[in-house]
mmCIF file of C-alpha atoms in Angstrom:
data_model
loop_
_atom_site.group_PDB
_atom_site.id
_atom_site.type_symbol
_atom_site.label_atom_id
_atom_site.label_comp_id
_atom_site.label_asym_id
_atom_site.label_seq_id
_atom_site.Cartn_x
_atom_site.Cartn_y
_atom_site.Cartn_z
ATOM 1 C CA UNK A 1 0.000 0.000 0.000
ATOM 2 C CA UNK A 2 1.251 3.183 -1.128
ATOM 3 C CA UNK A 3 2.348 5.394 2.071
ATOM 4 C CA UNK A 4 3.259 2.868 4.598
ATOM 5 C CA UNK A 5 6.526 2.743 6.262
ATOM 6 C CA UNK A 6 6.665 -0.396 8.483
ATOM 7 C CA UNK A 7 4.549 -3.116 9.784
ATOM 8 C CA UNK A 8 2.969 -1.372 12.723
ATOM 9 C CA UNK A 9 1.993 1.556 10.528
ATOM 10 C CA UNK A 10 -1.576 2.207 8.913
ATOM 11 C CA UNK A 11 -3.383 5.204 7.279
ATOM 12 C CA UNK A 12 -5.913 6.636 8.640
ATOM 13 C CA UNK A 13 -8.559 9.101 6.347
ATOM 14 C CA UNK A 14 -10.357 11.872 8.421
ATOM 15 C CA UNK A 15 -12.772 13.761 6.463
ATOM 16 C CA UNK A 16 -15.128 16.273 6.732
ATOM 17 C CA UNK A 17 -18.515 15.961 4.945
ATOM 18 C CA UNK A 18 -19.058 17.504 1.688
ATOM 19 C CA UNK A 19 -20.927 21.131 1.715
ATOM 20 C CA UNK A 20 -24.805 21.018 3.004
ATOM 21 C CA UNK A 21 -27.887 23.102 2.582
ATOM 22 C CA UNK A 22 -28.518 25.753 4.948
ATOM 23 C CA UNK A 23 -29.742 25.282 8.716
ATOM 24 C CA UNK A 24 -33.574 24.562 7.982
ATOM 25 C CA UNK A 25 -34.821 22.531 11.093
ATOM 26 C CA UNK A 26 -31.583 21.058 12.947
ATOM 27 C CA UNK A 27 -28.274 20.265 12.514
ATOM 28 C CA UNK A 28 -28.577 16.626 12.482
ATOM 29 C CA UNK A 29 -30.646 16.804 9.635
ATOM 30 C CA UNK A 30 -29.147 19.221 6.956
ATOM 31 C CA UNK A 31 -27.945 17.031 3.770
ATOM 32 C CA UNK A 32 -25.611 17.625 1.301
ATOM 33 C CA UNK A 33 -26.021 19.428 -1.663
ATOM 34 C CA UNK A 34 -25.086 19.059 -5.178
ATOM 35 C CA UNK A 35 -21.696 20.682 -4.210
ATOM 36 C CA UNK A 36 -21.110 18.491 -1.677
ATOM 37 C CA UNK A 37 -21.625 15.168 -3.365
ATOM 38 C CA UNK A 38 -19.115 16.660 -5.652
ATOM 39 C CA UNK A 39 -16.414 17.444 -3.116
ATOM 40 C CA UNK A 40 -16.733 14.123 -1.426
ATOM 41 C CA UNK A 41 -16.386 12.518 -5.052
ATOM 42 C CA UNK A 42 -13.271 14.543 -5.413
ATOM 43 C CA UNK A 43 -11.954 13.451 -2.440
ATOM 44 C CA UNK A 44 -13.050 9.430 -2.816
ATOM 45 C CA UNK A 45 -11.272 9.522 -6.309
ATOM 46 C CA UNK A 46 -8.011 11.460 -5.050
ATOM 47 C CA UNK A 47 -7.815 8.723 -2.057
ATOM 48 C CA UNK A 48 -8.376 5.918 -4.630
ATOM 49 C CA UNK A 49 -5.516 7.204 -7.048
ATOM 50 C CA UNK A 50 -3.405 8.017 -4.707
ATOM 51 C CA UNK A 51 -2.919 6.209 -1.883
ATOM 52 C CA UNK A 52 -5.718 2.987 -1.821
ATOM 53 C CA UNK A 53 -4.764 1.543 -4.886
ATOM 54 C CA UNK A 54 -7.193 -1.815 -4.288
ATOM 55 C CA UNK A 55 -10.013 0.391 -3.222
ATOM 56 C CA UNK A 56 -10.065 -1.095 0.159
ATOM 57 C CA UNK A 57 -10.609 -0.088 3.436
ATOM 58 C CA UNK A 58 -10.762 -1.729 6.583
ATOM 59 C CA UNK A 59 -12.991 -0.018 8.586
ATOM 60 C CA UNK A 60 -15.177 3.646 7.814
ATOM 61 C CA UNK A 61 -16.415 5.132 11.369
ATOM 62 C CA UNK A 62 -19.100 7.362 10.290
ATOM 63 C CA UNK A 63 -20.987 10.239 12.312
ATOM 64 C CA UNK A 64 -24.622 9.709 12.752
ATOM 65 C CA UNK A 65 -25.735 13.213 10.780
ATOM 66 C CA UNK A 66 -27.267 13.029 7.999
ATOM 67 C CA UNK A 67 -24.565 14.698 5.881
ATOM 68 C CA UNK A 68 -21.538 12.565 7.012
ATOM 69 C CA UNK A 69 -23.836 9.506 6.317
ATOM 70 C CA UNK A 70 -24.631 11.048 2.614
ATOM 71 C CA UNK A 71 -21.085 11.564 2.581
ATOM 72 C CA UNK A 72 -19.844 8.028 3.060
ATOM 73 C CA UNK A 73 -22.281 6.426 1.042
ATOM 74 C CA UNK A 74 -20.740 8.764 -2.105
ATOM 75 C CA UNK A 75 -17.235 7.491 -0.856
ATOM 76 C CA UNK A 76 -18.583 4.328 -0.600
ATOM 77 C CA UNK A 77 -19.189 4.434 -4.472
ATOM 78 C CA UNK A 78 -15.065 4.276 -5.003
ATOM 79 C CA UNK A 79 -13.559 2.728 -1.788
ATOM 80 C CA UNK A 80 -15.549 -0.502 0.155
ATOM 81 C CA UNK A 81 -14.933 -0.823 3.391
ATOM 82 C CA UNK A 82 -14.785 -4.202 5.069
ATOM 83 C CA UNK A 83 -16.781 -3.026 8.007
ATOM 84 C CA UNK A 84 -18.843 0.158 8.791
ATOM 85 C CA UNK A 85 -19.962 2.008 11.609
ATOM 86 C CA UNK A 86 -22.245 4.883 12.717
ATOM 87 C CA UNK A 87 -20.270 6.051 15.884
ATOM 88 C CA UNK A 88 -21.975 8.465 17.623
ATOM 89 C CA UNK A 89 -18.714 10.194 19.229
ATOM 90 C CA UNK A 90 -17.708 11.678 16.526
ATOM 91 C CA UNK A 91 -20.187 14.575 15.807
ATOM 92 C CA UNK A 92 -18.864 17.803 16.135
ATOM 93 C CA UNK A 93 -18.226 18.019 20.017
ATOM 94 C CA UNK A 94 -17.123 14.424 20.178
ATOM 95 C CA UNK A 95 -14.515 13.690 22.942
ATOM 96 C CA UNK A 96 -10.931 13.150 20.657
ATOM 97 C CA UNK A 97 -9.318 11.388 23.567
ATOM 98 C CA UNK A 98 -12.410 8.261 23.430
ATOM 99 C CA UNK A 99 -11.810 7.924 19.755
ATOM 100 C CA UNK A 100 -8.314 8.065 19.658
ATOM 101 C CA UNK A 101 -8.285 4.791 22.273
ATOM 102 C CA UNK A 102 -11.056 3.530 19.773
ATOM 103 C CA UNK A 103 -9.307 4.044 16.615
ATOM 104 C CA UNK A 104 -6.041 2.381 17.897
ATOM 105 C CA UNK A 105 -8.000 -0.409 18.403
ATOM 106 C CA UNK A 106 -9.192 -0.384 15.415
ATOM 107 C CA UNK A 107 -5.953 -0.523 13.455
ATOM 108 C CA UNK A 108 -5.042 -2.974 15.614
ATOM 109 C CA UNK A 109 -7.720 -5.091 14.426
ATOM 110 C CA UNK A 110 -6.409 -3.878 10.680
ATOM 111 C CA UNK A 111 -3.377 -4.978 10.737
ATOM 112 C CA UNK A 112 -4.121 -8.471 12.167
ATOM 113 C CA UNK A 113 -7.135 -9.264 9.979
ATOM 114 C CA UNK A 114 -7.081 -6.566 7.655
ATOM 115 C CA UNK A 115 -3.752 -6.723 6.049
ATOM 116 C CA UNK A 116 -3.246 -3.470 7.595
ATOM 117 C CA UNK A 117 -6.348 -1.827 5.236
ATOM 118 C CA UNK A 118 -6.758 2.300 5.767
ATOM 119 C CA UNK A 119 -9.147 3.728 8.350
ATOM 120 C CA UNK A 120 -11.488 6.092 7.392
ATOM 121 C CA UNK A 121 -13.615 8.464 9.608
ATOM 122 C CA UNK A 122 -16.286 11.088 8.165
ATOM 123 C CA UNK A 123 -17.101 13.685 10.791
ATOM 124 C CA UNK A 124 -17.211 17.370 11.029
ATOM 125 C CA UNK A 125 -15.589 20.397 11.918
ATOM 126 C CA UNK A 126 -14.195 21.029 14.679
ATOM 127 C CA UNK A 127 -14.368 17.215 15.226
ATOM 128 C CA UNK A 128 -11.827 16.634 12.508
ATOM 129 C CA UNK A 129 -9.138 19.254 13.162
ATOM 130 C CA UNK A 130 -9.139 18.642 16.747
ATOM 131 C CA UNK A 131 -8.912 14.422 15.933
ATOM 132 C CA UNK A 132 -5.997 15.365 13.722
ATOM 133 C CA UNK A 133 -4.003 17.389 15.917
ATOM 134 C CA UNK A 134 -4.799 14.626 18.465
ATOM 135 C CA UNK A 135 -3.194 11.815 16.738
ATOM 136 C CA UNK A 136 -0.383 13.139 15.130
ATOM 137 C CA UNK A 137 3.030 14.315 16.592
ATOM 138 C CA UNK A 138 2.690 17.674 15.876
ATOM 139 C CA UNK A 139 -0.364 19.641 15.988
ATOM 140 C CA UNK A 140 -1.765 21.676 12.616
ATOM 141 C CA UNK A 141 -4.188 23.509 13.701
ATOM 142 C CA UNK A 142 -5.900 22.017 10.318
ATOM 143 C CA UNK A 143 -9.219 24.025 9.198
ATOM 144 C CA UNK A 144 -10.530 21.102 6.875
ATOM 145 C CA UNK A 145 -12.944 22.631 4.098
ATOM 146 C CA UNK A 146 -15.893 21.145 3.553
ATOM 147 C CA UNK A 147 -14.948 17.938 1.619
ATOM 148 C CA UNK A 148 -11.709 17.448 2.058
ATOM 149 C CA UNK A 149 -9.520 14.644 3.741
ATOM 150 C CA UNK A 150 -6.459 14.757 5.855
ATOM 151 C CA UNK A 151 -4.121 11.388 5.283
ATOM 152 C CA UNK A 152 -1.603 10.588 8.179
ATOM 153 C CA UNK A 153 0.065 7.181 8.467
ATOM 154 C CA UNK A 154 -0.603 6.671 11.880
ATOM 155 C CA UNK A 155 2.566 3.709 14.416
ATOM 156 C CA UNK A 156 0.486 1.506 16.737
ATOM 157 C CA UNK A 157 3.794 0.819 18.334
ATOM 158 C CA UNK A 158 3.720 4.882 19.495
ATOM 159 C CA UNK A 159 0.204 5.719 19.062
ATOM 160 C CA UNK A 160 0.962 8.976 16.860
ATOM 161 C CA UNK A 161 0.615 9.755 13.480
ATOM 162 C CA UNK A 162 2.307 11.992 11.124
ATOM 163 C CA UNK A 163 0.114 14.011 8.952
ATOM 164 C CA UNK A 164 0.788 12.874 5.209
ATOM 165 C CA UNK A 165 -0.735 14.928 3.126
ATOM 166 C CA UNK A 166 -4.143 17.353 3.438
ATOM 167 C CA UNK A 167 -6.278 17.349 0.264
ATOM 168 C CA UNK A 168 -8.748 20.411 0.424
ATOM 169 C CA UNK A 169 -10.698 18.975 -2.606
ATOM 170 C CA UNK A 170 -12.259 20.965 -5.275
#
């Protein structure tokens, strides 16, 4: 897999949904817009090309909102993940510590039964800057645009990550 350094590394995707409509009733409901599917499709096809060459992931973690589930189901049209899960903790004032424990787990579980497939979370902002700064060894202070998908290659043996490359999209 393109990106990988050792045995006890994996990559990890964070992205933020694509662009939604306006706030109409709540949050939790918005969906993405035309714009949005777009982005995401960017984004699914940039990941594909570039760094998960057989399409595969081992694992998508996926926020319960409406727009983060529109979202994976249009990244879902380029990369399949192996196993899928609405996780409640990562909406937009989900703890980063709780899902950091729960993602090394995770890649655990990759590397043993997954041939060490990518990770991929869809959340939102500031979920995903704050997740990203989290996990890797030095902290970005990352604004993610709506879309877009930060790539770090992430050592179980020291639980950090170094931020690969950040792909705002279109």
């Amino acid at each position: 897999m393109s990106g990988q350094s050792s045995k006890d590394d994996i990559l990890i995707f964070i992205m933020r949904h694509g662009e939604a409509e306006g706030l109409l009733t709540d949050d939790k409901s918005r969906r993405l817009t035309a714009v949005g599917n777009a982005e995401v499709g960017a984004s699914s096809h940039w990941l594909a090309e570039s760094y998960c060459l057989d399409n595969q992931i081992a694992t998508a973690l996926v926020s319960p909102y409406t727009r983060t589930r529109q979202s994976y189901q249009q990244v879902a049209n380029t990369l399949h993940a192996s196993q899928f899960e609405i996780c409640a903790d990562i909406t937009p004032d989900g703890n980063v510590k709780l899902v950091h424990d729960y993602v090394d787990v995770l890649a655990r579980q990759s590397i043993k039964n997954n041939a060490g497939q990518p990770l991929l979370l869809v959340s939102h902002m500031p979920f995903v800057s704050f997740f990203l700064d989290e996990i890797c060894d030095v902290p970005k202070m990352s604004l993610f645009a709506t879309g877009s998908v930060a790539v770090v290659r992430y050592s179980l043996s020291r639980s950090k990550g170094v931020l690969l490359k950040h792909y705002q999209g279109l």
